[in-house]
Coordinates of C-alpha atoms in Angstrom, one line a residue:
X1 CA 192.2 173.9 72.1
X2 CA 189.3 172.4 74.4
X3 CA 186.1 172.0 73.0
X4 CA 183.2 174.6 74.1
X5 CA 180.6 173.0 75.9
X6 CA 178.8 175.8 77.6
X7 CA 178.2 178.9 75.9
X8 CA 175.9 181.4 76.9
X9 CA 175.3 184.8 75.0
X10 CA 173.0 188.0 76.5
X11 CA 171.6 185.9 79.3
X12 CA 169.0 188.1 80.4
X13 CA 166.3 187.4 83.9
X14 CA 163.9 188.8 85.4
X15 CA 161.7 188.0 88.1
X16 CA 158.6 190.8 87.7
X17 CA 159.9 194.1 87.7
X18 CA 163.4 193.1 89.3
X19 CA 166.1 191.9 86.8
X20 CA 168.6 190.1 88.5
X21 CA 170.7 189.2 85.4
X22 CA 171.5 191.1 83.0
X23 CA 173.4 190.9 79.2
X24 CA 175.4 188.0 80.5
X25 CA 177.7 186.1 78.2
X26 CA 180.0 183.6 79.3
X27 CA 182.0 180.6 77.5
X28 CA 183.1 177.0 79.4
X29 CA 185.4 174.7 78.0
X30 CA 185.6 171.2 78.1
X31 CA 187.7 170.5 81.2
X32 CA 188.2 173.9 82.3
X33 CA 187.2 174.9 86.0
X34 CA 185.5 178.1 86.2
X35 CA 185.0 179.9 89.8
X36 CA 181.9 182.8 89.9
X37 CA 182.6 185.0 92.7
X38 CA 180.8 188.5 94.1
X39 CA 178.4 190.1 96.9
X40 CA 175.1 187.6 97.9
X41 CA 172.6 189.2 95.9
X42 CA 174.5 189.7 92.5
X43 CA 172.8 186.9 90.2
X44 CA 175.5 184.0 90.5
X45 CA 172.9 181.4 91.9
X46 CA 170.5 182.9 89.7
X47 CA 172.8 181.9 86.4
X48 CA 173.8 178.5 87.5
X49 CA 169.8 177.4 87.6
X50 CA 169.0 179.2 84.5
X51 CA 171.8 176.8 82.6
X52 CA 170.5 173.8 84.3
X53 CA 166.8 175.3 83.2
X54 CA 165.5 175.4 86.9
X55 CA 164.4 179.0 86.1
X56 CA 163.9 180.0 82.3
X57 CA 165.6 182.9 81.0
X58 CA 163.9 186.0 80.3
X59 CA 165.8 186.6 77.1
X60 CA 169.6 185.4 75.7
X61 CA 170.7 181.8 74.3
X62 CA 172.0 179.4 76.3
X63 CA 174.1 176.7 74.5
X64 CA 175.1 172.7 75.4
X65 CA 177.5 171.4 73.0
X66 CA 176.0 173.5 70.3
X67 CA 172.5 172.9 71.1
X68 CA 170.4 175.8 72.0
X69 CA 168.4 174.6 75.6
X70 CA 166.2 177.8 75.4
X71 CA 164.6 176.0 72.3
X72 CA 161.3 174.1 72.8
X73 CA 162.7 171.1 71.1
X74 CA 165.6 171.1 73.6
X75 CA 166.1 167.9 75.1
X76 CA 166.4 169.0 78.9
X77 CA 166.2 165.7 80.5
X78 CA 169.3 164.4 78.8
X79 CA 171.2 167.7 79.6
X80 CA 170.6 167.1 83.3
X81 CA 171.8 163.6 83.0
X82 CA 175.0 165.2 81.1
X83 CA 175.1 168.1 83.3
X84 CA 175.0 167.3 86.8
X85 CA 174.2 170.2 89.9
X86 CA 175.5 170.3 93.4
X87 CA 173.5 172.3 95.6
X88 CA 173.9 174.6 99.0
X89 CA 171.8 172.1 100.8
X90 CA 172.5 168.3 99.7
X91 CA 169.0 167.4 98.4
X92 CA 169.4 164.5 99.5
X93 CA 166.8 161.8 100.1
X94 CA 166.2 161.2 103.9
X95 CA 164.6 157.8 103.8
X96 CA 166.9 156.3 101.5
X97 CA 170.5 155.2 102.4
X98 CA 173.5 156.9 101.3
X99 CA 173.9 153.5 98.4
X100 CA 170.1 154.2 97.8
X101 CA 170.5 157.7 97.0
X102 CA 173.7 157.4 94.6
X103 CA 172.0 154.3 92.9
X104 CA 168.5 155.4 92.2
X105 CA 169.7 157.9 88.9
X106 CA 171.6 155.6 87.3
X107 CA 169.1 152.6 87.8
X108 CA 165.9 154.6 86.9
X109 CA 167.5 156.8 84.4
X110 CA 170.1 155.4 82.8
X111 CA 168.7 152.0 83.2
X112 CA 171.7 150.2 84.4
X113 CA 171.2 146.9 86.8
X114 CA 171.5 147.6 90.2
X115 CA 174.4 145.4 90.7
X116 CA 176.7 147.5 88.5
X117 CA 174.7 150.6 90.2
X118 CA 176.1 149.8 93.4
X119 CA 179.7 148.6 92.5
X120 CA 180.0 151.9 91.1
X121 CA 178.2 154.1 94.3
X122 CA 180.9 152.1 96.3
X123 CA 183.9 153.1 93.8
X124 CA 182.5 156.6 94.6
X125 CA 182.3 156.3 98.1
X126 CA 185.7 155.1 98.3
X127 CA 187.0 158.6 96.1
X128 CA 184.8 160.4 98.3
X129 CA 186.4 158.8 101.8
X130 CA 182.3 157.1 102.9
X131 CA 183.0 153.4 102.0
X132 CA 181.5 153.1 105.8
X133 CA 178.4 154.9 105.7
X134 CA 176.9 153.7 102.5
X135 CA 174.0 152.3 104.7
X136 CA 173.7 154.9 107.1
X137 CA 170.6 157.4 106.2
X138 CA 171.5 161.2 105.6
X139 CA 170.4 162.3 109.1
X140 CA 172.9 160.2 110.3
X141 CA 176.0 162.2 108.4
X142 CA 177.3 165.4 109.3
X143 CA 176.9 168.2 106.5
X144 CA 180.2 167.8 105.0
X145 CA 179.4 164.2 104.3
X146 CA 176.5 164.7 103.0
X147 CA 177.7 167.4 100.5
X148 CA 180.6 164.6 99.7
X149 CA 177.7 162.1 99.9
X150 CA 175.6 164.4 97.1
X151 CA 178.8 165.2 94.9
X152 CA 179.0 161.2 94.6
X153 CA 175.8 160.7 93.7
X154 CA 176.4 163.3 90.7
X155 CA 179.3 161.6 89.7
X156 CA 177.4 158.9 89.3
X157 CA 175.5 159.6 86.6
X158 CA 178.9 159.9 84.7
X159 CA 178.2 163.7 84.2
X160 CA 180.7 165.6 81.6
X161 CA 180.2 168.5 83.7
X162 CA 179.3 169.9 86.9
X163 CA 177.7 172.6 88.7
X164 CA 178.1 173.7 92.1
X165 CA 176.0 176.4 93.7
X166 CA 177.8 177.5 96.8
X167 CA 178.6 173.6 97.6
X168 CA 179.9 174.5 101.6
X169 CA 178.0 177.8 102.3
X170 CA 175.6 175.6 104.5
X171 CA 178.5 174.0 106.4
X172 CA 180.5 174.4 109.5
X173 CA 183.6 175.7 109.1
X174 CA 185.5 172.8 110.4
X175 CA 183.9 170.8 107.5
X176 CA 184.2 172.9 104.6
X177 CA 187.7 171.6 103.8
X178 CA 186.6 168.1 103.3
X179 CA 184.5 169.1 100.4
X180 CA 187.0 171.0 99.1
X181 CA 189.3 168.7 99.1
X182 CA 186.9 166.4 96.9
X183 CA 186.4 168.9 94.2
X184 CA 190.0 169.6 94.0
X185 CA 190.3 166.2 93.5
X186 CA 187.7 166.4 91.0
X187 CA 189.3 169.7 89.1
X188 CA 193.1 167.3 89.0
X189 CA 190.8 164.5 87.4
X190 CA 189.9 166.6 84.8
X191 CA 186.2 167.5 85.2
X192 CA 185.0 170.3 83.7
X193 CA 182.9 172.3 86.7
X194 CA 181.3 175.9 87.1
X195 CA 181.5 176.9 90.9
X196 CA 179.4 179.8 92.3
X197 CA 181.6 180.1 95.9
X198 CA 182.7 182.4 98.3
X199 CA 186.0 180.2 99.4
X200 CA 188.7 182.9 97.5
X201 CA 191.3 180.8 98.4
X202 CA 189.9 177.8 96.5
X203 CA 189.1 179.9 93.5
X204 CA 192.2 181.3 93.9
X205 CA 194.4 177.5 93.5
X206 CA 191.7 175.5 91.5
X207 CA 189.9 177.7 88.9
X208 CA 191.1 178.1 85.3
X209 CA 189.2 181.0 85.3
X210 CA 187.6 183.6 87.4
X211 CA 184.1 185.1 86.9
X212 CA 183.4 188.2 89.3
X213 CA 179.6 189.6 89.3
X214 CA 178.5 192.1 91.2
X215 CA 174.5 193.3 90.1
X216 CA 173.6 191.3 87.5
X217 CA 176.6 192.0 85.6
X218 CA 179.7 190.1 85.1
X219 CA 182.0 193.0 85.6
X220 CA 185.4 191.2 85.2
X221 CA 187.0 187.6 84.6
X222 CA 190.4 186.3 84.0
X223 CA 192.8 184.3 85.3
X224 CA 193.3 183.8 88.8
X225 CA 196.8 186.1 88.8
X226 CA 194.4 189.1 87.1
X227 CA 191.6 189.0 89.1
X228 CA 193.1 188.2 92.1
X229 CA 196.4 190.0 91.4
X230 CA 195.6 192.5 89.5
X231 CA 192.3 193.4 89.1
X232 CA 191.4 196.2 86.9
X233 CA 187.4 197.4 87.8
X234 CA 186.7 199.4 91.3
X235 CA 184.2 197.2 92.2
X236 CA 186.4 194.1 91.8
X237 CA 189.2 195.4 94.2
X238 CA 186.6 196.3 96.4
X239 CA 184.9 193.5 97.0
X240 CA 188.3 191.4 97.5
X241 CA 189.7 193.6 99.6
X242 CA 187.7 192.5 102.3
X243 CA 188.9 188.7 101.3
X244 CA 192.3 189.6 100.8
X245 CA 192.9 191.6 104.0
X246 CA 191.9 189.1 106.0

């Protein structure tokens, strides 16, 4: 059995009066893939930046290899070096080049020479398909390579696991599959990745396990075959009945 290396028990946040998560508990294995689906608005975003401590929970645990990150003494800055985060919109840095912006973490943070920085940016580059634009600036990329672009410079920081918060919801359709094609790749390799998405047929072939949330609740998970197949709460078959029928 896989190690746990994510374990989060009655995740609770609020922003004021709202509460946009609520009694959330959910466990991620080493190497497992795990795919949160449901309706904009339901919290999913909301729990991928309250693991990587962008927003601080209003009440619950949240657990890295054992190690409570809610605690003061919690060593954040190495968790986000362990832990890396893919986001809707690249974040990438426009006046550096593609190599600058995969290099810089690993130079700065892990303190490796820039020499080995860059012979590894290139090996990523190459997995990624951009050997060729590692000196163009972002601007210069469409958005699928940019997200492709940002997922190397993740990988970079030889991460044990990943986070992707809706990783092609800013792209054109025509380039969504290249990114998907990269995290598939990713998932075959082994990496062990939580994915907020809305591409069902991607969570349907890659995810070990399937997280639907609908309110602030996670309402169901499973498998792909039972939540997919044979989903058991009213508001799961109606929210992929939309998906499905079409």
């Amino acid at each position: 059995m896989s190690e746990t290396l994510l374990k989060i028990n009655h995740l609770v946040k609020s922003f004021g009066d709202l509460e946009v998560l609520k009694d959330i508990n959910v466990e991620v294995k080493e190497g497992e893939v795990v795919c949160i689906i449901g309706p904009s608005g339901s919290g999913k975003s909301t729990l991928l930046r309250c693991i990587n401590q962008m927003e601080m929970p209003t009440g619950g645990k949240i657990f890295y290899k054992g190690e409570d990150l809610c605690e003061k003494k919690a060593d954040i800055r190495k968790f986000r070096e362990e832990v890396g985060m893919v986001f809707q919109k690249f974040n990438l840095f426009p006046l550096k080049t593609v190599l600058g912006n995969i290099t810089m973490a690993p130079i700065l943070t892990k303190r490796k020479s820039k020499a080995d920085a860059v012979e590894k940016a290139m090996e990523l580059l190459k997995k990624v398909g951009l050997e060729s634009k590692a000196h163009a600036k972002p601007d210069m990329l469409s958005g699928g390579q940019q997200q492709r672009v940002a997922i190397a410079r993740a990988l970079a920081m030889e991460p044990t696991a990943l986070l992707f918060d809706e990783p092609t919801s800013a792209l054109d359709p025509e380039l969504v599959g290249e990114v998907l094609s990269v995290m598939r790749d990713l998932a075959k390799d082994g990496m062990t990745m939580v994915i907020v998405t809305h591409e069902m047929a991607f969570a349907r072939d890659v995810a070990d396990r399937v997280i639907f949330m609908a309110d602030g609740y996670v309402v169901e998970e499973g498998t792909p075959d039972e939540v997919f197949g044979n989903p058991k709460e009213e508001r799961t078959k109606a929210f992929l009945s939309r998906f499905l029928a079409s």
